[in-house]
C-alpha cells in the first residue's frame, strides 16, 4: 500500500509543477493557490511522511544514525547535484518561485543554489531533508516515547510549522516544517494497527474528503501569499496548506487500505522509479516548455496544455530512466536517482 502511496505522490508532484510554466505559453497565470494546485499541492511532504514511516518500520532497529545518514546521502546527493548542475548549465528556470540567492559572483551563486536547493522548481526541499537526518537520535527517542508525549511533540511541531514564517532560504523554519511530517510518519508506523482501521471507514473517508475540499477552497479564497519577507496576516494560505497536507495523507491511506488490497503493477513500477522521476522530471518539463514555445499553441486551453505537459513529462521521464538503467546499470542511481 505504501508503495502505491509513493507512486501517487510523485504523480501529484509532477502534476502540480506543470500548470505554472504554461503561463509562458498561453499568457494565463497559474498562481500557487489556483484551485487545482490548492487541491493537489504539497505532495512532496508525502515523501517526507514516508521517509519517517520507513525509518520506524525498517531502519530504526537495524541501522545506526550514522549509517542512515550515509545511506540517504549516497542516495540523494549525487543525483541532486547532477540534476541541479544540469538545470543551472542550461538556464532552466533557477530559483524557487522566481527567487534565487545572490552572492555577487557566478560561482558563489551556484554554491548558494546548491546549498538552498534553488537550482530548480522541485529540488529546494532536498537539503532540508538531509538536515532532518542530523536529528535522527531525537526521532529515535520520539518513536519509543509514550503516545501522549508523541502527540504533544506532534502538536508542538505543527504549531511551529504553521507559525514559523517560511521562506525558501529560511533553513530553521523549513527544517521545522518538514520535521512535523517526518515525525507524523514515525507516529503512523508506531500506531498503524490503530489508525488505519479508522481512516478506512466510509464515514471517516467522507469527512476527510470534505475536509480536504474545504481546506483547498479556503486556501484558494485567502489568495496568493504576501511577498516573501513582508508581514503575513494571522491566517495565511500557506498555514491552511499545512493542515490540508495532513488531511491529504490520511485520506490517501484510507482510500488505499480500503480499496487497493492487491499490488497494482503500474503503480509498483512508478513507485520503484519515484526518486528518479522526482529528479528527472524537472529538466524534462522545462525542456518541453522551451520546445513548446516554438509551436502555435497560444490559443490552447491552459488546463488542457497542463494535462498534455503532465502526460508528456511522465512518459519522457520514464523513457529516460529506462534508457539510463539499460546503459548505466546500477550507476544510473548516481546520476538519475533510479
Short mmCIF file of C-alpha atoms in Angstrom, two decimals:
data_model
loop_
_atom_site.label_atom_id
_atom_site.label_comp_id
_atom_site.label_asym_id
_atom_site.label_seq_id
_atom_site.Cartn_x
_atom_site.Cartn_y
_atom_site.Cartn_z
CA UNK A 1 0.00 0.00 0.00
CA UNK A 2 2.75 2.46 0.87
CA UNK A 3 4.45 1.81 -2.47
CA UNK A 4 1.18 2.86 -4.09
CA UNK A 5 1.16 5.98 -1.94
CA UNK A 6 4.68 6.82 -3.15
CA UNK A 7 3.58 6.39 -6.78
CA UNK A 8 0.55 8.64 -6.28
CA UNK A 9 2.73 11.23 -4.57
CA UNK A 10 5.20 11.54 -7.45
CA UNK A 11 2.36 11.79 -9.97
CA UNK A 12 0.86 14.61 -7.89
CA UNK A 13 4.22 16.37 -7.59
CA UNK A 14 4.66 16.37 -11.37
CA UNK A 15 1.02 17.38 -11.91
CA UNK A 16 1.36 20.48 -9.71
CA UNK A 17 4.59 21.50 -11.42
CA UNK A 18 3.00 21.51 -14.88
CA UNK A 19 0.43 24.35 -14.68
CA UNK A 20 2.74 27.28 -13.75
CA UNK A 21 5.06 27.01 -16.80
CA UNK A 22 2.05 27.24 -19.11
CA UNK A 23 1.87 30.96 -18.30
CA UNK A 24 4.84 31.50 -20.62
CA UNK A 25 2.98 29.69 -23.40
CA UNK A 26 -0.60 30.93 -23.08
CA UNK A 27 -0.37 34.12 -21.05
CA UNK A 28 -2.65 32.63 -18.37
CA UNK A 29 -1.03 32.85 -14.95
CA UNK A 30 -1.41 29.95 -12.55
CA UNK A 31 -0.53 31.03 -9.03
CA UNK A 32 0.35 28.56 -6.28
CA UNK A 33 -3.20 28.82 -4.88
CA UNK A 34 -5.09 28.09 -8.09
CA UNK A 35 -7.96 25.66 -7.27
CA UNK A 36 -6.24 22.68 -8.93
CA UNK A 37 -2.92 23.38 -7.25
CA UNK A 38 -4.65 24.14 -3.95
CA UNK A 39 -6.20 20.68 -4.02
CA UNK A 40 -3.13 18.69 -5.08
CA UNK A 41 -0.09 20.70 -3.99
CA UNK A 42 2.13 19.64 -1.14
CA UNK A 43 2.65 16.05 -2.26
CA UNK A 44 6.36 16.48 -1.55
CA UNK A 45 5.52 16.18 2.14
CA UNK A 46 4.10 12.70 1.44
CA UNK A 47 7.67 11.62 0.66
CA UNK A 48 8.80 13.12 3.98
CA UNK A 49 5.97 11.28 5.74
CA UNK A 50 7.01 8.05 4.04
CA UNK A 51 10.65 8.62 4.99
CA UNK A 52 9.57 8.83 8.63
CA UNK A 53 7.30 5.81 8.27
CA UNK A 54 10.03 3.63 6.77
CA UNK A 55 12.58 4.89 9.29
CA UNK A 56 10.44 3.41 12.06
CA UNK A 57 9.18 0.44 10.06
CA UNK A 58 12.57 -0.69 8.73
CA UNK A 59 15.66 1.26 9.71
CA UNK A 60 15.48 2.33 13.37
CA UNK A 61 16.17 -1.12 14.80
CA UNK A 62 18.69 -2.11 12.12
CA UNK A 63 20.85 0.93 11.43
CA UNK A 64 22.71 3.50 13.49
CA UNK A 65 22.04 7.19 12.88
CA UNK A 66 25.38 7.47 11.07
CA UNK A 67 24.59 4.51 8.80
CA UNK A 68 21.20 6.01 7.92
CA UNK A 69 22.76 9.40 7.18
CA UNK A 70 25.39 7.77 4.96
CA UNK A 71 22.74 5.76 3.09
CA UNK A 72 20.45 8.73 2.50
CA UNK A 73 23.32 10.99 1.49
CA UNK A 74 24.56 8.40 -1.02
CA UNK A 75 21.06 8.03 -2.43
CA UNK A 76 20.17 11.74 -2.64
CA UNK A 77 23.27 13.87 -3.05
CA UNK A 78 24.74 12.53 -6.36
CA UNK A 79 21.51 12.81 -8.42
CA UNK A 80 20.67 16.07 -6.65
CA UNK A 81 24.00 17.60 -7.70
CA UNK A 82 23.82 16.19 -11.22
CA UNK A 83 20.28 17.39 -11.94
CA UNK A 84 20.86 20.76 -10.23
CA UNK A 85 24.00 21.43 -12.26
CA UNK A 86 22.17 20.32 -15.40
CA UNK A 87 19.39 22.82 -14.68
CA UNK A 88 21.90 25.59 -13.98
CA UNK A 89 24.02 24.86 -17.04
CA UNK A 90 21.03 25.08 -19.37
CA UNK A 91 19.43 28.07 -17.66
CA UNK A 92 16.28 26.10 -16.91
CA UNK A 93 14.48 28.42 -14.51
CA UNK A 94 16.78 28.64 -11.48
CA UNK A 95 15.06 29.68 -8.29
CA UNK A 96 12.11 28.75 -6.12
CA UNK A 97 9.09 30.78 -7.20
CA UNK A 98 11.48 33.04 -9.08
CA UNK A 99 13.77 33.61 -6.08
CA UNK A 100 17.50 32.90 -6.12
CA UNK A 101 20.07 33.91 -3.52
CA UNK A 102 22.78 36.19 -4.86
CA UNK A 103 26.43 36.22 -3.77
CA UNK A 104 27.95 38.65 -6.22
CA UNK A 105 29.88 36.06 -8.23
CA UNK A 106 28.78 33.28 -10.61
CA UNK A 107 30.48 30.52 -8.62
CA UNK A 108 29.08 31.89 -5.39
CA UNK A 109 25.58 31.95 -6.88
CA UNK A 110 25.90 28.30 -7.96
CA UNK A 111 27.10 27.35 -4.48
CA UNK A 112 24.12 29.11 -2.87
CA UNK A 113 21.69 27.49 -5.30
CA UNK A 114 23.07 24.08 -4.35
CA UNK A 115 23.07 24.80 -0.61
CA UNK A 116 19.48 26.07 -0.58
CA UNK A 117 18.17 23.76 -3.29
CA UNK A 118 17.07 26.61 -5.53
CA UNK A 119 18.56 25.34 -8.77
CA UNK A 120 15.15 24.13 -9.94
CA UNK A 121 11.45 24.16 -9.05
CA UNK A 122 11.48 20.86 -7.15
CA UNK A 123 14.98 20.47 -5.73
CA UNK A 124 14.57 23.03 -2.95
CA UNK A 125 13.45 20.54 -0.28
CA UNK A 126 16.37 18.07 -0.64
CA UNK A 127 18.88 19.97 1.57
CA UNK A 128 16.29 20.27 4.33
CA UNK A 129 15.51 16.55 4.22
CA UNK A 130 19.19 15.82 4.62
CA UNK A 131 19.30 18.26 7.53
CA UNK A 132 16.48 16.31 9.21
CA UNK A 133 18.71 13.24 9.34
CA UNK A 134 21.03 15.07 11.73
CA UNK A 135 18.21 14.82 14.28
CA UNK A 136 17.83 11.05 13.92
CA UNK A 137 18.69 10.35 17.60
CA UNK A 138 15.84 12.66 18.62
CA UNK A 139 13.43 10.95 16.23
CA UNK A 140 14.51 7.57 17.66
CA UNK A 141 13.54 8.77 21.14
CA UNK A 142 10.27 10.13 19.75
CA UNK A 143 9.45 6.68 18.27
CA UNK A 144 9.73 5.00 21.68
CA UNK A 145 8.06 7.74 23.74
CA UNK A 146 4.59 7.21 25.30
CA UNK A 147 1.71 8.14 22.98
CA UNK A 148 0.77 11.24 25.00
CA UNK A 149 4.33 12.54 24.66
CA UNK A 150 4.34 11.80 20.94
CA UNK A 151 1.07 13.69 20.50
CA UNK A 152 2.40 16.63 22.47
CA UNK A 153 5.53 16.76 20.30
CA UNK A 154 3.46 16.49 17.12
CA UNK A 155 1.22 19.33 18.32
CA UNK A 156 4.25 21.49 19.11
CA UNK A 157 5.82 20.78 15.70
CA UNK A 158 2.50 21.53 13.98
CA UNK A 159 2.16 24.88 15.74
CA UNK A 160 5.78 25.69 14.94
CA UNK A 161 5.32 24.65 11.32
CA UNK A 162 2.31 26.95 11.00
CA UNK A 163 3.70 29.88 12.96
CA UNK A 164 7.23 29.99 11.54
CA UNK A 165 7.39 32.46 8.62
CA UNK A 166 8.52 30.18 5.80
CA UNK A 167 10.86 31.31 3.08
CA UNK A 168 12.91 29.31 0.57
CA UNK A 169 16.06 30.40 2.39
CA UNK A 170 14.74 30.10 5.98
CA UNK A 171 16.64 26.97 6.96
CA UNK A 172 15.29 26.64 10.51
CA UNK A 173 11.67 27.22 9.53
CA UNK A 174 11.85 24.75 6.65
CA UNK A 175 13.50 22.04 8.74
CA UNK A 176 10.83 22.54 11.44
CA UNK A 177 8.10 22.37 8.78
CA UNK A 178 9.34 19.05 7.41
CA UNK A 179 10.14 17.68 10.88
CA UNK A 180 6.40 17.51 11.60
CA UNK A 181 5.69 15.27 8.60
CA UNK A 182 8.72 13.07 9.32
CA UNK A 183 7.55 12.63 12.92
CA UNK A 184 3.98 12.08 11.68
CA UNK A 185 5.25 9.22 9.52
CA UNK A 186 7.02 7.68 12.53
CA UNK A 187 3.85 8.07 14.61
CA UNK A 188 1.78 6.37 11.90
CA UNK A 189 4.20 3.44 11.72
CA UNK A 190 4.10 3.00 15.51
CA UNK A 191 0.29 3.17 15.73
CA UNK A 192 -0.60 1.82 12.30
CA UNK A 193 -2.73 -1.02 13.66
CA UNK A 194 -5.00 1.50 15.37
CA UNK A 195 -5.02 4.31 12.82
CA UNK A 196 -5.68 2.51 9.53
CA UNK A 197 -8.93 0.78 10.60
CA UNK A 198 -10.22 4.24 11.48
CA UNK A 199 -9.29 6.11 8.29
CA UNK A 200 -10.60 3.33 6.04
CA UNK A 201 -14.15 3.62 7.38
CA UNK A 202 -16.65 5.06 4.92
CA UNK A 203 -17.92 7.96 7.09
CA UNK A 204 -14.36 8.93 8.02
CA UNK A 205 -13.32 8.93 4.35
CA UNK A 206 -16.26 11.20 3.52
CA UNK A 207 -15.28 13.59 6.31
CA UNK A 208 -11.66 13.59 5.17
CA UNK A 209 -12.69 14.27 1.56
CA UNK A 210 -14.91 17.15 2.66
CA UNK A 211 -12.14 18.46 4.89
CA UNK A 212 -9.65 18.33 2.03
CA UNK A 213 -12.01 20.15 -0.34
CA UNK A 214 -12.85 22.73 2.33
CA UNK A 215 -9.20 23.37 3.16
CA UNK A 216 -8.32 23.72 -0.53
CA UNK A 217 -11.24 26.13 -1.06
CA UNK A 218 -10.19 28.20 1.95
CA UNK A 219 -6.60 28.23 0.79
CA UNK A 220 -7.70 29.49 -2.62
CA UNK A 221 -10.11 32.05 -1.13
CA UNK A 222 -7.39 33.58 1.03
CA UNK A 223 -5.36 34.04 -2.12
CA UNK A 224 -1.76 34.37 -3.09
CA UNK A 225 0.74 34.98 -0.29
CA UNK A 226 2.37 38.26 0.50
CA UNK A 227 5.83 38.87 -0.84
CA UNK A 228 8.46 36.88 0.99
CA UNK A 229 9.85 38.96 3.80
CA UNK A 230 6.68 41.07 4.15
CA UNK A 231 4.44 40.81 7.25
CA UNK A 232 1.98 37.94 6.96
CA UNK A 233 -1.64 38.02 8.17
CA UNK A 234 -2.76 35.92 11.13
CA UNK A 235 -4.40 33.39 8.81
CA UNK A 236 -2.32 32.72 5.74
CA UNK A 237 -2.90 30.44 2.76
CA UNK A 238 0.32 28.57 3.50
CA UNK A 239 -0.95 27.91 7.03
CA UNK A 240 -4.04 26.22 5.58
CA UNK A 241 -1.75 24.21 3.31
CA UNK A 242 -0.03 22.66 6.34
CA UNK A 243 -3.34 21.29 7.65
CA UNK A 244 -4.53 20.27 4.18
CA UNK A 245 -1.46 18.08 3.70
CA UNK A 246 -2.27 16.16 6.89
CA UNK A 247 -5.80 15.53 5.65
CA UNK A 248 -4.49 14.53 2.23
CA UNK A 249 -2.13 11.90 3.70
CA UNK A 250 -4.82 10.39 5.92
CA UNK A 251 -7.34 10.34 3.04
CA UNK A 252 -4.96 8.63 0.61
CA UNK A 253 -4.01 5.98 3.17
CA UNK A 254 -7.68 5.38 3.93
CA UNK A 255 -8.61 5.01 0.26
CA UNK A 256 -5.68 2.70 -0.49
CA UNK A 257 -6.21 0.50 2.56
CA UNK A 258 -9.93 0.19 1.81
CA UNK A 259 -9.93 -0.41 -1.95
CA UNK A 260 -6.44 -1.40 -3.09
CA UNK A 261 -5.86 -4.73 -1.43
CA UNK A 262 -3.60 -6.19 -4.12
CA UNK A 263 -0.49 -4.70 -5.76
CA UNK A 264 -1.20 -2.67 -8.90
CA UNK A 265 1.64 -3.34 -11.34
CA UNK A 266 1.87 0.14 -12.96
CA UNK A 267 1.87 1.81 -9.54
CA UNK A 268 4.59 -0.52 -8.30
CA UNK A 269 6.77 0.35 -11.30
CA UNK A 270 6.23 4.07 -10.77
CA UNK A 271 6.93 3.68 -7.05
CA UNK A 272 10.20 1.92 -7.81
CA UNK A 273 11.20 4.79 -10.09
CA UNK A 274 9.77 7.57 -7.90
CA UNK A 275 13.11 9.05 -6.83
CA UNK A 276 14.30 9.07 -10.41
CA UNK A 277 11.06 10.64 -11.59
CA UNK A 278 11.37 13.30 -8.93
CA UNK A 279 14.80 14.35 -10.18
CA UNK A 280 14.46 13.76 -13.93
CA UNK A 281 11.05 15.35 -14.45
CA UNK A 282 12.40 18.84 -13.70
CA UNK A 283 14.70 19.26 -16.73
CA UNK A 284 12.28 17.23 -18.88
CA UNK A 285 9.35 19.53 -18.06
CA UNK A 286 11.33 22.72 -18.58
CA UNK A 287 12.83 21.45 -21.84
CA UNK A 288 9.31 20.59 -23.05
CA UNK A 289 8.12 24.09 -22.18
CA UNK A 290 11.10 25.60 -24.00
CA UNK A 291 10.35 23.43 -27.06
CA UNK A 292 6.63 24.26 -26.92
CA UNK A 293 7.41 27.98 -27.33
CA UNK A 294 8.14 27.26 -30.99
CA UNK A 295 4.68 25.76 -31.55
CA UNK A 296 1.46 27.64 -32.37
CA UNK A 297 -0.35 26.87 -29.10
CA UNK A 298 -1.13 30.37 -27.79
CA UNK A 299 -4.86 29.74 -28.10
CA UNK A 300 -4.81 26.36 -26.39
CA UNK A 301 -6.71 25.88 -23.14
CA UNK A 302 -4.28 26.35 -20.21
CA UNK A 303 -5.83 23.41 -18.35
CA UNK A 304 -5.57 21.13 -21.39
CA UNK A 305 -1.99 22.24 -22.01
CA UNK A 306 -1.09 21.49 -18.38
CA UNK A 307 -2.52 17.96 -18.78
CA UNK A 308 -0.60 17.43 -22.03
CA UNK A 309 2.59 18.63 -20.35
CA UNK A 310 1.99 16.28 -17.42
CA UNK A 311 1.47 13.23 -19.65
CA UNK A 312 4.44 14.11 -21.86
CA UNK A 313 6.69 14.79 -18.86
CA UNK A 314 5.85 11.50 -17.18
CA UNK A 315 6.21 9.48 -20.40
CA UNK A 316 9.51 11.07 -21.43
CA UNK A 317 10.93 10.84 -17.90
CA UNK A 318 10.11 7.13 -17.76
CA UNK A 319 11.81 6.60 -21.13
CA UNK A 320 14.92 8.44 -19.94
CA UNK A 321 15.05 6.40 -16.74
CA UNK A 322 14.61 3.14 -18.68
CA UNK A 323 17.36 4.12 -21.12
CA UNK A 324 19.60 5.26 -18.28
CA UNK A 325 19.22 1.98 -16.41
CA UNK A 326 19.85 0.00 -19.59
CA UNK A 327 23.01 1.95 -20.41
CA UNK A 328 24.42 2.64 -16.93
CA UNK A 329 23.11 -0.28 -14.89
CA UNK A 330 23.38 0.30 -11.16
CA UNK A 331 25.32 3.53 -11.78
CA UNK A 332 22.11 5.13 -13.08
CA UNK A 333 21.13 5.84 -9.46
CA UNK A 334 24.14 8.11 -9.06
CA UNK A 335 23.00 10.39 -11.90
CA UNK A 336 19.27 9.88 -12.25
CA UNK A 337 18.14 8.63 -8.83
CA UNK A 338 16.74 5.33 -10.14
#
